[in-house]
Amino acid sequence: MSTPTQLAVTHLLREVTGEDAAWAAGIGPGTRLDGDLFLDSLELAALGHGLAARFGPAVDLAGFVAGLDLDALLSLSVADVVSYVDNTRGTT
């Protein structure tokens, strides 16, 4: 079952990549931004901008990602982004 935040993240991922609904249907909590979706830095920045526009400026994906080590960055998943957004907004 998808949460509203997960649905919003999936929608934003589709928007920033320009992919279609079939592509987005394959995105789940364990989908990795780098390892599975192959997001580049511009797409990641666009995702961050979209998250801030949707959820407020306290949601700073670039700042969150900057604090990750390389292994954590490479394994960053949709669930990690959803958790970050929910924790930042206090909706856990």
Short mmCIF file of N, CA, C and O in Angstrom, two decimals:
data_model
loop_
_atom_site.label_atom_id
_atom_site.label_comp_id
_atom_site.label_asym_id
_atom_site.label_seq_id
_atom_site.Cartn_x
_atom_site.Cartn_y
_atom_site.Cartn_z
N MET A 1 0.84 -1.18 0.00
CA MET A 1 0.00 0.00 0.00
C MET A 1 0.89 1.24 0.00
O MET A 1 1.82 1.35 0.77
N SER A 2 0.57 2.18 -0.85
CA SER A 2 1.35 3.40 -0.97
C SER A 2 0.79 4.48 -0.07
O SER A 2 -0.41 4.65 0.05
N THR A 3 1.68 5.23 0.54
CA THR A 3 1.29 6.37 1.35
C THR A 3 1.16 7.60 0.45
O THR A 3 1.69 7.61 -0.67
N PRO A 4 0.50 8.64 0.93
CA PRO A 4 0.42 9.87 0.12
C PRO A 4 1.81 10.42 -0.22
O PRO A 4 2.04 10.91 -1.33
N THR A 5 2.74 10.33 0.73
CA THR A 5 4.10 10.82 0.45
C THR A 5 4.77 9.98 -0.62
O THR A 5 5.41 10.52 -1.53
N GLN A 6 4.63 8.66 -0.54
CA GLN A 6 5.24 7.80 -1.56
C GLN A 6 4.64 8.09 -2.94
O GLN A 6 5.37 8.13 -3.93
N LEU A 7 3.33 8.28 -3.00
CA LEU A 7 2.71 8.61 -4.28
C LEU A 7 3.23 9.94 -4.82
O LEU A 7 3.50 10.05 -6.03
N ALA A 8 3.42 10.91 -3.95
CA ALA A 8 3.95 12.21 -4.38
C ALA A 8 5.38 12.08 -4.87
O ALA A 8 5.75 12.66 -5.90
N VAL A 9 6.21 11.30 -4.17
CA VAL A 9 7.60 11.10 -4.59
C VAL A 9 7.63 10.39 -5.94
O VAL A 9 8.38 10.79 -6.84
N THR A 10 6.80 9.39 -6.12
CA THR A 10 6.75 8.67 -7.39
C THR A 10 6.31 9.61 -8.51
O THR A 10 6.90 9.60 -9.61
N HIS A 11 5.32 10.42 -8.25
CA HIS A 11 4.86 11.39 -9.25
C HIS A 11 5.98 12.36 -9.63
O HIS A 11 6.20 12.64 -10.81
N LEU A 12 6.69 12.85 -8.62
CA LEU A 12 7.79 13.78 -8.89
C LEU A 12 8.92 13.10 -9.65
O LEU A 12 9.52 13.71 -10.55
N LEU A 13 9.20 11.84 -9.32
CA LEU A 13 10.23 11.11 -10.06
C LEU A 13 9.85 10.99 -11.53
O LEU A 13 10.69 11.17 -12.43
N ARG A 14 8.60 10.68 -11.78
CA ARG A 14 8.13 10.58 -13.17
C ARG A 14 8.25 11.92 -13.87
O ARG A 14 8.67 12.01 -15.02
N GLU A 15 7.89 12.98 -13.16
CA GLU A 15 7.95 14.33 -13.72
C GLU A 15 9.38 14.74 -14.07
O GLU A 15 9.63 15.27 -15.16
N VAL A 16 10.33 14.50 -13.16
CA VAL A 16 11.70 14.95 -13.40
C VAL A 16 12.43 14.10 -14.44
O VAL A 16 13.38 14.57 -15.06
N THR A 17 12.00 12.85 -14.62
CA THR A 17 12.66 11.99 -15.60
C THR A 17 11.97 12.01 -16.96
O THR A 17 12.57 11.58 -17.94
N GLY A 18 10.72 12.46 -16.99
CA GLY A 18 9.98 12.46 -18.24
C GLY A 18 9.49 11.09 -18.66
O GLY A 18 9.12 10.88 -19.82
N GLU A 19 9.48 10.16 -17.73
CA GLU A 19 9.06 8.79 -18.04
C GLU A 19 7.53 8.69 -18.02
O GLU A 19 6.83 9.59 -17.58
N ASP A 20 7.03 7.54 -18.49
CA ASP A 20 5.59 7.34 -18.58
C ASP A 20 5.02 6.61 -17.36
O ASP A 20 5.75 6.22 -16.45
N ALA A 21 3.71 6.43 -17.36
CA ALA A 21 3.02 5.82 -16.23
C ALA A 21 3.46 4.37 -16.02
O ALA A 21 3.54 3.91 -14.88
N ALA A 22 3.76 3.66 -17.08
CA ALA A 22 4.20 2.26 -16.95
C ALA A 22 5.53 2.21 -16.20
O ALA A 22 5.75 1.33 -15.36
N TRP A 23 6.41 3.13 -16.48
CA TRP A 23 7.69 3.20 -15.78
C TRP A 23 7.45 3.48 -14.30
O TRP A 23 8.02 2.82 -13.43
N ALA A 24 6.58 4.44 -14.01
CA ALA A 24 6.30 4.81 -12.62
C ALA A 24 5.64 3.67 -11.86
O ALA A 24 5.85 3.55 -10.65
N ALA A 25 4.89 2.83 -12.55
CA ALA A 25 4.21 1.71 -11.88
C ALA A 25 5.22 0.72 -11.30
O ALA A 25 4.90 -0.01 -10.36
N GLY A 26 6.42 0.70 -11.82
CA GLY A 26 7.45 -0.20 -11.33
C GLY A 26 8.23 0.33 -10.14
O GLY A 26 9.11 -0.35 -9.62
N ILE A 27 7.92 1.53 -9.69
CA ILE A 27 8.62 2.14 -8.57
C ILE A 27 7.96 1.71 -7.26
O ILE A 27 6.75 1.84 -7.10
N GLY A 28 8.76 1.21 -6.35
CA GLY A 28 8.28 0.82 -5.03
C GLY A 28 9.19 1.37 -3.96
O GLY A 28 10.19 2.03 -4.26
N PRO A 29 8.90 1.08 -2.71
CA PRO A 29 9.72 1.60 -1.62
C PRO A 29 11.20 1.21 -1.72
O PRO A 29 12.07 2.00 -1.35
N GLY A 30 11.49 0.03 -2.21
CA GLY A 30 12.87 -0.42 -2.28
C GLY A 30 13.62 0.02 -3.52
O GLY A 30 14.81 -0.27 -3.66
N THR A 31 12.97 0.73 -4.40
CA THR A 31 13.61 1.20 -5.62
C THR A 31 14.69 2.21 -5.27
O THR A 31 14.44 3.19 -4.58
N ARG A 32 15.91 1.95 -5.75
CA ARG A 32 17.04 2.84 -5.47
C ARG A 32 17.13 3.94 -6.53
O ARG A 32 17.00 3.66 -7.72
N LEU A 33 17.35 5.16 -6.08
CA LEU A 33 17.42 6.29 -7.00
C LEU A 33 18.58 6.16 -7.97
O LEU A 33 18.45 6.47 -9.15
N ASP A 34 19.71 5.72 -7.48
CA ASP A 34 20.89 5.57 -8.34
C ASP A 34 20.92 4.19 -8.99
O ASP A 34 20.97 4.08 -10.21
N GLY A 35 20.86 3.16 -8.19
CA GLY A 35 21.07 1.81 -8.68
C GLY A 35 19.99 1.26 -9.57
O GLY A 35 20.25 0.42 -10.43
N ASP A 36 18.74 1.71 -9.39
CA ASP A 36 17.63 1.20 -10.19
C ASP A 36 17.12 2.22 -11.21
O ASP A 36 16.82 1.87 -12.34
N LEU A 37 17.01 3.48 -10.77
CA LEU A 37 16.45 4.51 -11.65
C LEU A 37 17.52 5.28 -12.42
O LEU A 37 17.20 6.00 -13.36
N PHE A 38 18.77 5.16 -11.98
CA PHE A 38 19.90 5.83 -12.63
C PHE A 38 19.70 7.34 -12.72
O PHE A 38 20.01 7.95 -13.74
N LEU A 39 19.16 7.93 -11.63
CA LEU A 39 18.99 9.39 -11.63
C LEU A 39 20.35 10.06 -11.72
O LEU A 39 21.29 9.68 -11.03
N ASP A 40 20.44 11.09 -12.53
CA ASP A 40 21.67 11.87 -12.58
C ASP A 40 21.54 13.04 -11.61
O ASP A 40 20.49 13.24 -10.98
N SER A 41 22.58 13.81 -11.48
CA SER A 41 22.59 14.88 -10.49
C SER A 41 21.55 15.95 -10.79
O SER A 41 20.96 16.53 -9.87
N LEU A 42 21.29 16.22 -12.06
CA LEU A 42 20.28 17.22 -12.41
C LEU A 42 18.87 16.73 -12.05
O LEU A 42 18.04 17.50 -11.56
N GLU A 43 18.62 15.46 -12.28
CA GLU A 43 17.32 14.89 -11.92
C GLU A 43 17.14 14.87 -10.41
O GLU A 43 16.05 15.14 -9.90
N LEU A 44 18.21 14.55 -9.68
CA LEU A 44 18.15 14.56 -8.23
C LEU A 44 17.88 15.97 -7.70
O LEU A 44 17.07 16.17 -6.80
N ALA A 45 18.52 16.96 -8.32
CA ALA A 45 18.29 18.35 -7.93
C ALA A 45 16.85 18.76 -8.24
O ALA A 45 16.21 19.44 -7.43
N ALA A 46 16.34 18.34 -9.38
CA ALA A 46 14.95 18.65 -9.75
C ALA A 46 13.97 17.97 -8.78
O ALA A 46 12.95 18.55 -8.42
N LEU A 47 14.29 16.75 -8.37
CA LEU A 47 13.47 16.06 -7.39
C LEU A 47 13.45 16.85 -6.09
O LEU A 47 12.39 17.06 -5.49
N GLY A 48 14.61 17.30 -5.65
CA GLY A 48 14.70 18.10 -4.43
C GLY A 48 13.88 19.37 -4.52
O GLY A 48 13.17 19.74 -3.58
N HIS A 49 13.96 20.03 -5.66
CA HIS A 49 13.18 21.26 -5.87
C HIS A 49 11.68 20.95 -5.82
O HIS A 49 10.90 21.68 -5.20
N GLY A 50 11.28 19.86 -6.47
CA GLY A 50 9.88 19.47 -6.47
C GLY A 50 9.38 19.11 -5.08
O GLY A 50 8.25 19.45 -4.71
N LEU A 51 10.21 18.43 -4.30
CA LEU A 51 9.83 18.07 -2.93
C LEU A 51 9.64 19.32 -2.08
O LEU A 51 8.68 19.42 -1.31
N ALA A 52 10.56 20.28 -2.22
CA ALA A 52 10.45 21.53 -1.46
C ALA A 52 9.21 22.31 -1.87
O ALA A 52 8.52 22.88 -1.02
N ALA A 53 8.91 22.33 -3.16
CA ALA A 53 7.71 23.03 -3.64
C ALA A 53 6.44 22.35 -3.13
O ALA A 53 5.47 23.03 -2.76
N ARG A 54 6.46 21.04 -3.06
CA ARG A 54 5.27 20.28 -2.65
C ARG A 54 5.09 20.25 -1.13
O ARG A 54 3.98 20.37 -0.62
N PHE A 55 6.20 20.07 -0.40
CA PHE A 55 6.12 19.84 1.04
C PHE A 55 6.66 20.98 1.90
O PHE A 55 6.61 20.92 3.11
N GLY A 56 7.23 21.99 1.28
CA GLY A 56 7.74 23.13 2.02
C GLY A 56 9.26 23.18 2.04
O GLY A 56 9.93 22.16 1.84
N PRO A 57 9.81 24.35 2.28
CA PRO A 57 11.26 24.55 2.20
C PRO A 57 12.07 23.80 3.25
O PRO A 57 13.27 23.65 3.10
N ALA A 58 11.43 23.30 4.31
CA ALA A 58 12.17 22.52 5.30
C ALA A 58 12.64 21.19 4.71
O ALA A 58 13.60 20.61 5.20
N VAL A 59 11.99 20.75 3.65
CA VAL A 59 12.39 19.51 2.98
C VAL A 59 13.52 19.87 2.02
O VAL A 59 13.29 20.36 0.92
N ASP A 60 14.74 19.63 2.46
CA ASP A 60 15.95 19.99 1.73
C ASP A 60 16.68 18.72 1.32
O ASP A 60 17.58 18.26 2.03
N LEU A 61 16.28 18.14 0.20
CA LEU A 61 16.87 16.88 -0.23
C LEU A 61 18.37 17.02 -0.49
O LEU A 61 19.14 16.14 -0.13
N ALA A 62 18.78 18.13 -1.06
CA ALA A 62 20.21 18.34 -1.32
C ALA A 62 21.01 18.32 -0.02
O ALA A 62 22.08 17.72 0.05
N GLY A 63 20.50 18.97 1.01
CA GLY A 63 21.17 18.96 2.30
C GLY A 63 21.21 17.58 2.91
O GLY A 63 22.21 17.16 3.48
N PHE A 64 20.10 16.84 2.78
CA PHE A 64 20.04 15.47 3.29
C PHE A 64 21.05 14.59 2.57
O PHE A 64 21.82 13.86 3.21
N VAL A 65 21.08 14.66 1.27
CA VAL A 65 21.99 13.83 0.47
C VAL A 65 23.44 14.19 0.74
O VAL A 65 24.31 13.32 0.77
N ALA A 66 23.71 15.47 0.97
CA ALA A 66 25.08 15.92 1.23
C ALA A 66 25.65 15.29 2.49
O ALA A 66 26.86 15.11 2.61
N GLY A 67 24.77 14.91 3.41
CA GLY A 67 25.23 14.29 4.65
C GLY A 67 25.41 12.79 4.59
O GLY A 67 25.80 12.17 5.58
N LEU A 68 25.16 12.20 3.42
CA LEU A 68 25.29 10.75 3.28
C LEU A 68 26.68 10.35 2.83
O LEU A 68 27.30 11.07 2.04
N ASP A 69 27.15 9.19 3.30
CA ASP A 69 28.40 8.67 2.76
C ASP A 69 28.09 8.01 1.41
O ASP A 69 26.94 7.87 1.02
N LEU A 70 29.13 7.61 0.70
CA LEU A 70 28.97 7.08 -0.65
C LEU A 70 28.07 5.85 -0.69
O LEU A 70 27.18 5.75 -1.53
N ASP A 71 28.24 4.93 0.25
CA ASP A 71 27.42 3.72 0.27
C ASP A 71 25.95 4.06 0.48
O ASP A 71 25.06 3.50 -0.18
N ALA A 72 25.68 4.97 1.40
CA ALA A 72 24.29 5.37 1.67
C ALA A 72 23.69 6.10 0.47
O ALA A 72 22.52 5.91 0.14
N LEU A 73 24.50 6.90 -0.19
CA LEU A 73 24.04 7.61 -1.38
C LEU A 73 23.68 6.64 -2.50
O LEU A 73 22.64 6.76 -3.14
N LEU A 74 24.53 5.65 -2.70
CA LEU A 74 24.28 4.67 -3.76
C LEU A 74 23.08 3.79 -3.47
O LEU A 74 22.42 3.31 -4.40
N SER A 75 22.77 3.59 -2.21
CA SER A 75 21.64 2.73 -1.85
C SER A 75 20.38 3.53 -1.49
O SER A 75 19.38 2.94 -1.07
N LEU A 76 20.41 4.84 -1.66
CA LEU A 76 19.27 5.68 -1.33
C LEU A 76 18.04 5.21 -2.09
O LEU A 76 18.04 5.15 -3.32
N SER A 77 16.99 4.89 -1.35
CA SER A 77 15.77 4.34 -1.95
C SER A 77 14.60 5.32 -1.85
O SER A 77 14.67 6.32 -1.12
N VAL A 78 13.55 4.98 -2.55
CA VAL A 78 12.31 5.75 -2.46
C VAL A 78 11.85 5.78 -1.01
O VAL A 78 11.44 6.82 -0.49
N ALA A 79 11.92 4.65 -0.32
CA ALA A 79 11.52 4.60 1.09
C ALA A 79 12.36 5.55 1.94
O ALA A 79 11.82 6.18 2.87
N ASP A 80 13.65 5.67 1.65
CA ASP A 80 14.50 6.60 2.39
C ASP A 80 14.05 8.04 2.18
O ASP A 80 14.01 8.83 3.12
N VAL A 81 13.73 8.38 0.94
CA VAL A 81 13.27 9.74 0.63
C VAL A 81 11.92 10.00 1.31
O VAL A 81 11.72 11.05 1.92
N VAL A 82 11.01 9.04 1.23
CA VAL A 82 9.71 9.17 1.88
C VAL A 82 9.88 9.35 3.38
O VAL A 82 9.26 10.23 4.00
N SER A 83 10.73 8.55 3.99
CA SER A 83 10.98 8.65 5.43
C SER A 83 11.57 10.01 5.78
O SER A 83 11.15 10.64 6.76
N TYR A 84 12.52 10.49 4.98
CA TYR A 84 13.11 11.81 5.21
C TYR A 84 12.03 12.89 5.15
O TYR A 84 11.95 13.75 6.04
N VAL A 85 11.20 12.86 4.12
CA VAL A 85 10.14 13.86 3.97
C VAL A 85 9.19 13.80 5.15
O VAL A 85 8.87 14.82 5.77
N ASP A 86 8.73 12.61 5.49
CA ASP A 86 7.79 12.47 6.61
C ASP A 86 8.40 12.91 7.93
O ASP A 86 7.74 13.57 8.73
N ASN A 87 9.65 12.55 8.17
CA ASN A 87 10.32 12.96 9.41
C ASN A 87 10.50 14.48 9.46
O ASN A 87 10.35 15.08 10.53
N THR A 88 10.84 15.06 8.35
CA THR A 88 11.05 16.51 8.29
C THR A 88 9.74 17.25 8.55
O THR A 88 9.71 18.28 9.23
N ARG A 89 8.69 16.70 8.05
CA ARG A 89 7.36 17.32 8.21
C ARG A 89 6.69 16.92 9.51
O ARG A 89 5.64 17.44 9.86
N GLY A 90 7.27 15.95 10.22
CA GLY A 90 6.69 15.51 11.48
C GLY A 90 5.45 14.67 11.31
O GLY A 90 4.56 14.69 12.13
N THR A 91 5.40 13.90 10.20
CA THR A 91 4.22 13.09 9.92
C THR A 91 4.48 11.60 10.03
O THR A 91 3.81 10.81 9.39
N THR A 92 5.44 11.20 10.83
CA THR A 92 5.73 9.77 10.98
C THR A 92 4.79 9.13 11.96
O THR A 92 4.18 9.75 12.78
#
